[in-house]
mmCIF file with all atom_site columns, C-alpha atoms in Angstrom:
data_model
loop_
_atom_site.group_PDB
_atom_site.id
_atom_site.type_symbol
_atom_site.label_atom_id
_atom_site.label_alt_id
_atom_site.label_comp_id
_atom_site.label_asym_id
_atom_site.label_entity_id
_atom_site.label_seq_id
_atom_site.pdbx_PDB_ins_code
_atom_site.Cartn_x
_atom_site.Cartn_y
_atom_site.Cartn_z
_atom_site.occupancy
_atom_site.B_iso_or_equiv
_atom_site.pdbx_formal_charge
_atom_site.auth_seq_id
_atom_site.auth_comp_id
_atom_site.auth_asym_id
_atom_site.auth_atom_id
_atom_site.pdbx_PDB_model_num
ATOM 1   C CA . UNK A 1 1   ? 0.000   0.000   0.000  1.00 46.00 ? 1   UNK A CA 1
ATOM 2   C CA . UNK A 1 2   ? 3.208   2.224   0.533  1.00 46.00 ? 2   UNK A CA 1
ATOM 3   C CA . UNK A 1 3   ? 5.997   3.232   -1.550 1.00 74.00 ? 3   UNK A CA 1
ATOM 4   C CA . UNK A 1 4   ? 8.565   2.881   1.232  1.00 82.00 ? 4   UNK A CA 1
ATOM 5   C CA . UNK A 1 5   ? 8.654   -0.103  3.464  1.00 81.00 ? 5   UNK A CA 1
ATOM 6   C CA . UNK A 1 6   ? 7.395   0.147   6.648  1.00 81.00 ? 6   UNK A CA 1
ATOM 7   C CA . UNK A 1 7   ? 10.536  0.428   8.626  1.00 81.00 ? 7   UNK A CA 1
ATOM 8   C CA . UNK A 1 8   ? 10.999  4.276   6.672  1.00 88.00 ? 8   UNK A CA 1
ATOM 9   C CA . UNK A 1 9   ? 7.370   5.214   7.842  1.00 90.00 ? 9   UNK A CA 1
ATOM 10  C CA . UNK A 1 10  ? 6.827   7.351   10.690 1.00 93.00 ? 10  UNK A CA 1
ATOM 11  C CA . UNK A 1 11  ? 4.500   6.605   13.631 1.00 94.00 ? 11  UNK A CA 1
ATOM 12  C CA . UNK A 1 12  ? 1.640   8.024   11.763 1.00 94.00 ? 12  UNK A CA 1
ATOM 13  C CA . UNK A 1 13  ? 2.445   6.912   8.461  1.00 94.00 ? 13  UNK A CA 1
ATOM 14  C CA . UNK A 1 14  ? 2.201   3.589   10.022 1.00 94.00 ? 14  UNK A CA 1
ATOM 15  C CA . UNK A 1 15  ? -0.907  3.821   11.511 1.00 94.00 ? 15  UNK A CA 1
ATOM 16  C CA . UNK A 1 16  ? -2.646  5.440   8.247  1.00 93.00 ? 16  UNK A CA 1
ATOM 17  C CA . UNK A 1 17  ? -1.134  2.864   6.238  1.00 93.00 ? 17  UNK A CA 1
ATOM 18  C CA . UNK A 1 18  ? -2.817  0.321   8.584  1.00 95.00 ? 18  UNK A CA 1
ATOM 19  C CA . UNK A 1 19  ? -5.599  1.582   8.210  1.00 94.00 ? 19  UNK A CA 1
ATOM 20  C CA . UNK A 1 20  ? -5.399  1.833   4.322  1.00 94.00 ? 20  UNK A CA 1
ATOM 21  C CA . UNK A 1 21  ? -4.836  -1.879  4.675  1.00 94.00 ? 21  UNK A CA 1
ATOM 22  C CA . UNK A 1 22  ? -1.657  -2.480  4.787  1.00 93.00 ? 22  UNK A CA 1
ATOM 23  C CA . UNK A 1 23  ? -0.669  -5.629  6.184  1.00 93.00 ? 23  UNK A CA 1
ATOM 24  C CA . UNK A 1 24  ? 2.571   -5.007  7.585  1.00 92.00 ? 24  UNK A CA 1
ATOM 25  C CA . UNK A 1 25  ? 2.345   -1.407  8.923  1.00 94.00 ? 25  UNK A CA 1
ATOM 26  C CA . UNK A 1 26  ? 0.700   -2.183  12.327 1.00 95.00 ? 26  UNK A CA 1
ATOM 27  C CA . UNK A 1 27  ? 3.271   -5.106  12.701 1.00 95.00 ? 27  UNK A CA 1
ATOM 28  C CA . UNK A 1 28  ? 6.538   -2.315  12.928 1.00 95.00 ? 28  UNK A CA 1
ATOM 29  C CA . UNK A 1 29  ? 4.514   -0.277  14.803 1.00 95.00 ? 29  UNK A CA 1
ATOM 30  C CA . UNK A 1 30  ? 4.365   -3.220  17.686 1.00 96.00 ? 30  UNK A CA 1
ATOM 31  C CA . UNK A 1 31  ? 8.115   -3.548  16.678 1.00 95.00 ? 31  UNK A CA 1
ATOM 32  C CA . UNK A 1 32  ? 9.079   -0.330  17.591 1.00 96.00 ? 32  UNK A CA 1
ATOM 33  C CA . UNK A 1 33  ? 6.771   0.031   20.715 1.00 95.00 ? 33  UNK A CA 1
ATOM 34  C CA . UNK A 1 34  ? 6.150   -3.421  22.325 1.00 95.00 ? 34  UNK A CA 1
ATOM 35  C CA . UNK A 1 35  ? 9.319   -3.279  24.613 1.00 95.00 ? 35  UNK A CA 1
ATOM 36  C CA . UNK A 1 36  ? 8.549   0.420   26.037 1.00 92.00 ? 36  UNK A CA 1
ATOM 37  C CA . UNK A 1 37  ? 4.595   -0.449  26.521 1.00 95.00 ? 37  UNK A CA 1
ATOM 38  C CA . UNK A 1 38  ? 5.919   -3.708  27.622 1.00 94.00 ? 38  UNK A CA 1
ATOM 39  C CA . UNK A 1 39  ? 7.593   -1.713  30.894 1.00 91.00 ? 39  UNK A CA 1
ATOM 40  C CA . UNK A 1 40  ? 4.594   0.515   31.113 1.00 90.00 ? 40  UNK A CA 1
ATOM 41  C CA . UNK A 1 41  ? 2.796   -2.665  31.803 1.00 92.00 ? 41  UNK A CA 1
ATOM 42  C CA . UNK A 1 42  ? 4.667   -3.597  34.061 1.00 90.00 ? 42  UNK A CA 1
ATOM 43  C CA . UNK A 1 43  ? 5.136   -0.576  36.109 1.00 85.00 ? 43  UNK A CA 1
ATOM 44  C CA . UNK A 1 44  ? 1.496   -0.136  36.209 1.00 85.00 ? 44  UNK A CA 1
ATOM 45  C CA . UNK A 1 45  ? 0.307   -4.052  36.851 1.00 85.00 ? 45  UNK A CA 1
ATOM 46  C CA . UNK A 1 46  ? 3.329   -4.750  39.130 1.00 83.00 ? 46  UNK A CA 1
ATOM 47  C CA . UNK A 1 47  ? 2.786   -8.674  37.789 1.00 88.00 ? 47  UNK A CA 1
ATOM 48  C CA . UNK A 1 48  ? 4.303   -9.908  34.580 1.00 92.00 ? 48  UNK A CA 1
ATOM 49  C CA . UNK A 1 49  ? 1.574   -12.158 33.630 1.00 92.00 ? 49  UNK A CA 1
ATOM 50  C CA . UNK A 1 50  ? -0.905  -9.266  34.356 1.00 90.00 ? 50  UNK A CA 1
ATOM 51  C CA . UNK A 1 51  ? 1.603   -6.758  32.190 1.00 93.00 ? 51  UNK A CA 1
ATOM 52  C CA . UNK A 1 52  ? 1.870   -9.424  28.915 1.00 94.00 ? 52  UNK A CA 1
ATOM 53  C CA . UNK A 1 53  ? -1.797  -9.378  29.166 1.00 94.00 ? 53  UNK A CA 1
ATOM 54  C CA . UNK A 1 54  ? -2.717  -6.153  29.180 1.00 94.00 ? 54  UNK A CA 1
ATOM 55  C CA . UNK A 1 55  ? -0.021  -5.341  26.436 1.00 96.00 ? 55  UNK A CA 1
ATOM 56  C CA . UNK A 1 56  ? -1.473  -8.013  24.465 1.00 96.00 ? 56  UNK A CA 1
ATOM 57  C CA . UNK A 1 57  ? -5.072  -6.517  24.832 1.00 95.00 ? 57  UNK A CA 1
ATOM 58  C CA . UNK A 1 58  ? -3.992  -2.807  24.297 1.00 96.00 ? 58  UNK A CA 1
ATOM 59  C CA . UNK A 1 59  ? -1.981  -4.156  20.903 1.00 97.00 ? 59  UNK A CA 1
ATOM 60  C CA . UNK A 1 60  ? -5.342  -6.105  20.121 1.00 96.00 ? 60  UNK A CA 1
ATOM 61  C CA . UNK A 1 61  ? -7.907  -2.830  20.789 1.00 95.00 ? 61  UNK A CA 1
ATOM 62  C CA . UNK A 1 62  ? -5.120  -0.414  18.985 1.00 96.00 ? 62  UNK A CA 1
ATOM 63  C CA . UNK A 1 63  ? -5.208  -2.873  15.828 1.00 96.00 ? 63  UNK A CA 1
ATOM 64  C CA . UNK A 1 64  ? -8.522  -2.868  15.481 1.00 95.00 ? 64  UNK A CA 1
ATOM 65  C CA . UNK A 1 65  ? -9.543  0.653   16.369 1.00 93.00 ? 65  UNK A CA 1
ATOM 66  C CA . UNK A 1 66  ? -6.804  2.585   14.560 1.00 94.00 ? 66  UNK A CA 1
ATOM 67  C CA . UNK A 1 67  ? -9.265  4.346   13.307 1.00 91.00 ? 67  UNK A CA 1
ATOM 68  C CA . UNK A 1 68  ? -10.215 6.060   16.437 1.00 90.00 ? 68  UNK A CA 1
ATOM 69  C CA . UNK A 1 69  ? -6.811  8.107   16.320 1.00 91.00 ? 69  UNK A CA 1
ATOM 70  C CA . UNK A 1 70  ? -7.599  11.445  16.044 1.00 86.00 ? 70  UNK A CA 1
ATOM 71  C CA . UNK A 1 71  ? -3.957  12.646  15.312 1.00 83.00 ? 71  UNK A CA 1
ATOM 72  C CA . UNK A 1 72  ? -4.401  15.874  18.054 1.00 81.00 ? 72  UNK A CA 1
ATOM 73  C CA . UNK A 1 73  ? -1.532  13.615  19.979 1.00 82.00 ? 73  UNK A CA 1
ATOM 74  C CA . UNK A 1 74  ? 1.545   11.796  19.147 1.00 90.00 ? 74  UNK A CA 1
ATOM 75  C CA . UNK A 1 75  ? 1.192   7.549   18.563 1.00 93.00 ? 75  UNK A CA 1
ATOM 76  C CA . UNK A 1 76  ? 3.117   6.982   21.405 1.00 91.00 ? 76  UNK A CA 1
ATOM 77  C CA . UNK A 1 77  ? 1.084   8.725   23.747 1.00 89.00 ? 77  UNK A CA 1
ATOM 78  C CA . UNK A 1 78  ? -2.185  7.076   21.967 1.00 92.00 ? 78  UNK A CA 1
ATOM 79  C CA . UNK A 1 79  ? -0.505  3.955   22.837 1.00 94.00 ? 79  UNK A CA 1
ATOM 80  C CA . UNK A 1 80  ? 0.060   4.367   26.119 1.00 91.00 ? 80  UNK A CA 1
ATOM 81  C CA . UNK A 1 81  ? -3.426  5.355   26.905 1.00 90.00 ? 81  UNK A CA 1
ATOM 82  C CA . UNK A 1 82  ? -4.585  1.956   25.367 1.00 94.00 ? 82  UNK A CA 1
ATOM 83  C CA . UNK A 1 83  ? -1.917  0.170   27.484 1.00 94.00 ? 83  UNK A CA 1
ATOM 84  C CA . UNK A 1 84  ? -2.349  1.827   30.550 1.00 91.00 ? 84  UNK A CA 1
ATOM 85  C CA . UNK A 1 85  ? -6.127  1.630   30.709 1.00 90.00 ? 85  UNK A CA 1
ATOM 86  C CA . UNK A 1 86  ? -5.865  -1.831  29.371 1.00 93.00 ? 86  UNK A CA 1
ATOM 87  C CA . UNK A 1 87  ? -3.875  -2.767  32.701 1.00 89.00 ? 87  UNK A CA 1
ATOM 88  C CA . UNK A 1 88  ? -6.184  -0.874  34.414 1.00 86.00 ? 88  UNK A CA 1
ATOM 89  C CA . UNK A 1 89  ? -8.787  -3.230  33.201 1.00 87.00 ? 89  UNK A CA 1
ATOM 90  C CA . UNK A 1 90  ? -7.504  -5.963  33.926 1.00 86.00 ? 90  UNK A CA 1
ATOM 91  C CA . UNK A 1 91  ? -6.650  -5.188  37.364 1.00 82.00 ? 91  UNK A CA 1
ATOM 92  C CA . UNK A 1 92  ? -9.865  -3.845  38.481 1.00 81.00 ? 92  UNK A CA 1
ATOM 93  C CA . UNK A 1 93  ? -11.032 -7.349  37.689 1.00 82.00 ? 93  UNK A CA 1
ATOM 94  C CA . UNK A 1 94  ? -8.628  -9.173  39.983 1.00 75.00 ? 94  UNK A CA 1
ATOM 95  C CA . UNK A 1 95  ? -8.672  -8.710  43.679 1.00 52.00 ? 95  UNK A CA 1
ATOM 96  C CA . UNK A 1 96  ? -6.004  -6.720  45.232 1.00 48.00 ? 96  UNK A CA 1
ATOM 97  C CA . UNK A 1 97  ? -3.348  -8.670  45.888 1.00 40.00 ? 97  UNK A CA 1
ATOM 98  C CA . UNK A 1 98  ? -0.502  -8.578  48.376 1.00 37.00 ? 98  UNK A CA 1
ATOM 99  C CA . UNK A 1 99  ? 2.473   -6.390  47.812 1.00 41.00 ? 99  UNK A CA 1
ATOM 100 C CA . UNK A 1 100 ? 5.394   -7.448  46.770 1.00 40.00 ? 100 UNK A CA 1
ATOM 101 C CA . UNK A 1 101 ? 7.630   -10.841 48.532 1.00 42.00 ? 101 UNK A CA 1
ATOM 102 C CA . UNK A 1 102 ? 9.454   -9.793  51.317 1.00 46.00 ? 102 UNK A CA 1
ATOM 103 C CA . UNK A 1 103 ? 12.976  -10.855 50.501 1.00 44.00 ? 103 UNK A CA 1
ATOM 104 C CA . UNK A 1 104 ? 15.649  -11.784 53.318 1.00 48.00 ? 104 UNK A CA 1
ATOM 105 C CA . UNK A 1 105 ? 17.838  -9.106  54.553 1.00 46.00 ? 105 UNK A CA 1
ATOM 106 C CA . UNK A 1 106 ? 20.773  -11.898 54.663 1.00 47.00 ? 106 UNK A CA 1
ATOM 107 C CA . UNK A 1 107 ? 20.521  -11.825 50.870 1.00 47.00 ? 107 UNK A CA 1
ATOM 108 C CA . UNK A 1 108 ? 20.680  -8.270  50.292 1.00 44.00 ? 108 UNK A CA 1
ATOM 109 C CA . UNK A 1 109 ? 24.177  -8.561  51.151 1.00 49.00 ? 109 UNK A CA 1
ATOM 110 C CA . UNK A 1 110 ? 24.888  -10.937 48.276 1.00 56.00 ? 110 UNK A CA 1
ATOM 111 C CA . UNK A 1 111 ? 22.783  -8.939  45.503 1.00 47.00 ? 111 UNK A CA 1
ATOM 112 C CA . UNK A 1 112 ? 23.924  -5.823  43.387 1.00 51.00 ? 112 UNK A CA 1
ATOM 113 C CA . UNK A 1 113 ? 22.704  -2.709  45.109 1.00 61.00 ? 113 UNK A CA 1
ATOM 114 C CA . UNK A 1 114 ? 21.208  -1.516  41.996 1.00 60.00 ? 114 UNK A CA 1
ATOM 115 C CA . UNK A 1 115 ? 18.855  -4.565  42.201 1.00 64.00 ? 115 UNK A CA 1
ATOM 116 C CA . UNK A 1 116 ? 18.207  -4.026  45.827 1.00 66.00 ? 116 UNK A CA 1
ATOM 117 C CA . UNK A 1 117 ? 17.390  -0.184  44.877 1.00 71.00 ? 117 UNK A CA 1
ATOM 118 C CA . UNK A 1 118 ? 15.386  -1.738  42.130 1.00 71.00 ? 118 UNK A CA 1
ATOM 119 C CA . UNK A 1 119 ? 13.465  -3.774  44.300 1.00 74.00 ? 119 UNK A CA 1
ATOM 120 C CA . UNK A 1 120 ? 13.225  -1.062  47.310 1.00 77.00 ? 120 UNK A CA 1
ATOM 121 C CA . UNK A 1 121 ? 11.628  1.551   44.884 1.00 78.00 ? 121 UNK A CA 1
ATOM 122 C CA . UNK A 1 122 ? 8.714   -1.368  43.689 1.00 79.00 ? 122 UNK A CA 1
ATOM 123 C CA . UNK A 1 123 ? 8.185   -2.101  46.896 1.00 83.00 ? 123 UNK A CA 1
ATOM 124 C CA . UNK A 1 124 ? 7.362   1.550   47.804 1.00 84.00 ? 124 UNK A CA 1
ATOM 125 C CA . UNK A 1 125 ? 5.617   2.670   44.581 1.00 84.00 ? 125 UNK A CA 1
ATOM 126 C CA . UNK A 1 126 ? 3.485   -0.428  45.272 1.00 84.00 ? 126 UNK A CA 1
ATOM 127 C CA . UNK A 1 127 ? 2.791   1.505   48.651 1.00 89.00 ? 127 UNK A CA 1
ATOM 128 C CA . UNK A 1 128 ? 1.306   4.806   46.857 1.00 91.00 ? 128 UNK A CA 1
ATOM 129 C CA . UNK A 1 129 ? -1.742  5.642   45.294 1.00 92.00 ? 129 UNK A CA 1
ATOM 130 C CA . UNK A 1 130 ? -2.547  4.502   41.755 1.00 88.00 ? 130 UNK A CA 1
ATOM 131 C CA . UNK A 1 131 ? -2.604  8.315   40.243 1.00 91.00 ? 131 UNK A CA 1
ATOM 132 C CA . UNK A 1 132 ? 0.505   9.188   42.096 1.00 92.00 ? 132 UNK A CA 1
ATOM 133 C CA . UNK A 1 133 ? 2.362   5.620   40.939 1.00 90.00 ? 133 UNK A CA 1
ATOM 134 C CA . UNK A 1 134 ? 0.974   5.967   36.806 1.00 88.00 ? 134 UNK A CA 1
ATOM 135 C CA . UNK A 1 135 ? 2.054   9.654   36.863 1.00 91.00 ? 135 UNK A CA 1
ATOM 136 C CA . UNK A 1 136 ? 5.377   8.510   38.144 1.00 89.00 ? 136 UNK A CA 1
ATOM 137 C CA . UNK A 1 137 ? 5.961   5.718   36.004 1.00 86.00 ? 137 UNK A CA 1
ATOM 138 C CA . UNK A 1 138 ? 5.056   7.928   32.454 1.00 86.00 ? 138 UNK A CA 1
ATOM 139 C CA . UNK A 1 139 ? 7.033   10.764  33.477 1.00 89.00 ? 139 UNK A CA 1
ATOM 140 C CA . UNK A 1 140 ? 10.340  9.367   36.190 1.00 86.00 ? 140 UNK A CA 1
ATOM 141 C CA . UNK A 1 141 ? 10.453  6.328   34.319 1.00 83.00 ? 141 UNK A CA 1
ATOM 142 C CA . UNK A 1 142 ? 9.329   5.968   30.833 1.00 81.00 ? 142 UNK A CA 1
ATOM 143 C CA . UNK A 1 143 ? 10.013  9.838   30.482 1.00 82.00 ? 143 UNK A CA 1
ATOM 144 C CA . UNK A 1 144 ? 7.178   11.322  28.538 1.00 84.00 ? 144 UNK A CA 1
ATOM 145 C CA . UNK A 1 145 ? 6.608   14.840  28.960 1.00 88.00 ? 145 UNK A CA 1
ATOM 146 C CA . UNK A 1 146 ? 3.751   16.075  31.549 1.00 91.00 ? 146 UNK A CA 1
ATOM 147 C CA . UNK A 1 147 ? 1.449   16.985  29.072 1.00 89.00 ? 147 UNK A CA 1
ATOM 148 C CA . UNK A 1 148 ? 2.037   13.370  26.937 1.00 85.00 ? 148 UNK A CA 1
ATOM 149 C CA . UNK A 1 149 ? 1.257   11.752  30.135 1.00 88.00 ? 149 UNK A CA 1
ATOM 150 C CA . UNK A 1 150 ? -1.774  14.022  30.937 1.00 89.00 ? 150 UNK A CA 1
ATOM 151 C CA . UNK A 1 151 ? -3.072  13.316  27.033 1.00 85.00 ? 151 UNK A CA 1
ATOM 152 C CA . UNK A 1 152 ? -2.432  9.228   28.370 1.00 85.00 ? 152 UNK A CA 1
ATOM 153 C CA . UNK A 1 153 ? -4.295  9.138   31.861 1.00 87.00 ? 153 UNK A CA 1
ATOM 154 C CA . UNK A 1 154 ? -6.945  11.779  30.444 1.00 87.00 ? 154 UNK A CA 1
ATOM 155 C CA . UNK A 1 155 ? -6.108  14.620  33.743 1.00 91.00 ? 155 UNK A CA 1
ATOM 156 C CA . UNK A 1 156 ? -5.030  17.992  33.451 1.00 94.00 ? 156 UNK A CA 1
ATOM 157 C CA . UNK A 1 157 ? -0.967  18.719  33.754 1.00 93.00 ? 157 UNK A CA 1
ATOM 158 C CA . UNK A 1 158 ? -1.295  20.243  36.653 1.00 94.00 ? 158 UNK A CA 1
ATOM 159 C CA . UNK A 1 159 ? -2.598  17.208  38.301 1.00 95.00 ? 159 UNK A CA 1
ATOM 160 C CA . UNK A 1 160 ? -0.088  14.688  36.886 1.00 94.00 ? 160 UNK A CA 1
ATOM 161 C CA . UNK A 1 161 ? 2.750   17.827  38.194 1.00 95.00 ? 161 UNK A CA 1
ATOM 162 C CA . UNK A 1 162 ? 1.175   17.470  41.878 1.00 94.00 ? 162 UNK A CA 1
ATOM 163 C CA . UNK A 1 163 ? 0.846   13.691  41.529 1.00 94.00 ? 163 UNK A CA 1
ATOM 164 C CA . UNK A 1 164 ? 4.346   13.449  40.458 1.00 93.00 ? 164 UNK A CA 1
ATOM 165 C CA . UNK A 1 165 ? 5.165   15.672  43.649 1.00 93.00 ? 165 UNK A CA 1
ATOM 166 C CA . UNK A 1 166 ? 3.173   14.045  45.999 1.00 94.00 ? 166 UNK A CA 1
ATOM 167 C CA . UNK A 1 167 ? 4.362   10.303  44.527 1.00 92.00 ? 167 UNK A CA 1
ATOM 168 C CA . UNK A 1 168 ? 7.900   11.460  45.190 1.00 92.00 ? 168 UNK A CA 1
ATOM 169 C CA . UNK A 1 169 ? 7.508   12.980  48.450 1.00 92.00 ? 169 UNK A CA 1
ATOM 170 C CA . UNK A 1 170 ? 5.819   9.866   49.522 1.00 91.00 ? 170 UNK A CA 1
ATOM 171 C CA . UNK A 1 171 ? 8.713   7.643   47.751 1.00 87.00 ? 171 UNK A CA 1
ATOM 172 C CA . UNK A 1 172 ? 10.908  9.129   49.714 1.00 87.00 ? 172 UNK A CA 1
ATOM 173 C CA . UNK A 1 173 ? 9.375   8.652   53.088 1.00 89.00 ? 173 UNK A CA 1
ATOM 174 C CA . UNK A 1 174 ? 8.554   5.193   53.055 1.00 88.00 ? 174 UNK A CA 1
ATOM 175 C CA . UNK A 1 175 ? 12.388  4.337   51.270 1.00 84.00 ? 175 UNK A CA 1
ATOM 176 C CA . UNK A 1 176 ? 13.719  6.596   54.494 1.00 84.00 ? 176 UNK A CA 1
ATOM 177 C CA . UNK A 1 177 ? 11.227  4.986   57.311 1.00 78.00 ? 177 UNK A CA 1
ATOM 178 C CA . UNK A 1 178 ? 12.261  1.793   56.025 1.00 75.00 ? 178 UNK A CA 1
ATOM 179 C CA . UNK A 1 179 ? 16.461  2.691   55.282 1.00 68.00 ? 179 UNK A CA 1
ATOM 180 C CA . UNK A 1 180 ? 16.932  6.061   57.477 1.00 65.00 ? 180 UNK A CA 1
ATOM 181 C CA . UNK A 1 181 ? 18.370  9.034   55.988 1.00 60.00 ? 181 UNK A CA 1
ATOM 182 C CA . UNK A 1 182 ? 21.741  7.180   55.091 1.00 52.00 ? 182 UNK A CA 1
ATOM 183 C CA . UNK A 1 183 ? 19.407  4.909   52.254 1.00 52.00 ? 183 UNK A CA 1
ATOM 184 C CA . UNK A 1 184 ? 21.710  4.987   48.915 1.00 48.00 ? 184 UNK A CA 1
ATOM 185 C CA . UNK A 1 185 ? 18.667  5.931   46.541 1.00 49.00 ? 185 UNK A CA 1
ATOM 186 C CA . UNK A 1 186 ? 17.141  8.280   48.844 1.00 42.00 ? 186 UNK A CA 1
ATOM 187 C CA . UNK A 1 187 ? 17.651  11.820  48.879 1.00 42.00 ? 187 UNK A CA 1
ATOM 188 C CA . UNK A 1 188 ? 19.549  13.685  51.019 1.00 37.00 ? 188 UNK A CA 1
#
């Protein structure tokens, strides 16, 4: 259906090629995204199964309702709204389930502190609200701009700014009450 192959198409040359019919546009548009939505998922479900899900339906619902994209945003950020209220979706239908496994302090001393960190900061955004942990994750750790991840969780950018401020503040807390004010990935 295109002149160029799909791998020289842009995000939105991709999706209007899709939806002109051809059959391999949609198919370097998961290419390109799956491992970013992938850790969106994952952020957001805080369970792998949960995440490959929910990635799986968001690719599903964005496939067949390409259509629906306006263009007044970027792909991306269309994306992650799909993924993000497809792990919503799939969460509110499970019942809440308990945080994280503790792990063994013993170990800790064996394991990269990166890992430990790793773990730490789960464990705590696991701890905060949902608004304040899906603002976090789009803007600390995938890095989309405030107003891409205001466009994704439909709120204004002020809220997802206070949510981010609030989600850090409270970050920090629990990784101090739980480390003290000497914790590595804390701030001093």
């Amino acid at each position: 259906m295109t002149e160029r192959p799909p791998s020289e198409l842009d995000d939105r040359e991709l999706l209007a090629a899709h939806c002109a019919g051809d059959p391999d546009a949609f198919g370097e548009l998961f290419r390109r995204h799956r491992d970013r939505m992938w850790a969106v998922a994952l952020r957001t479900t805080r369970d792998p199964e949960l995440a490959a899900d929910a990635v799986q339906d968001g690719f599903i619902s964005a496939f067949r309702r390409a259509d629906s994209f306006r263009g007044d945003a970027q792909v991306t950020t269309w994306l992650h709204r799909i993924i993000v209220n497809a792990c919503l979706d799939r969460l509110r239908r499970i019942k809440p389930t308990s945080e994280l496994p503790e792990y063994d302090l013993a170990d800790r001393h064996d394991a990269h502190s990166s890992t430990v960190i790793r773990l730490d900061v789960q464990e705590a955004l696991a701890k905060i609200p949902e608004g304040q942990r899906l603002a976090l994750t789009l803007v600390d750790m995938q890095g989309l701009p405030v107003v891409e991840a205001a466009a994704v969780l439909g709120v204004a950018e002020g809220t997802i700014k206070s949510r981010c401020a609030r989600g850090r503040t409270a970050l920090a807390e629990l990784l101090r009450d739980k480390h003290g004010d000497g914790y590595v990935g804390g701030t001093s």
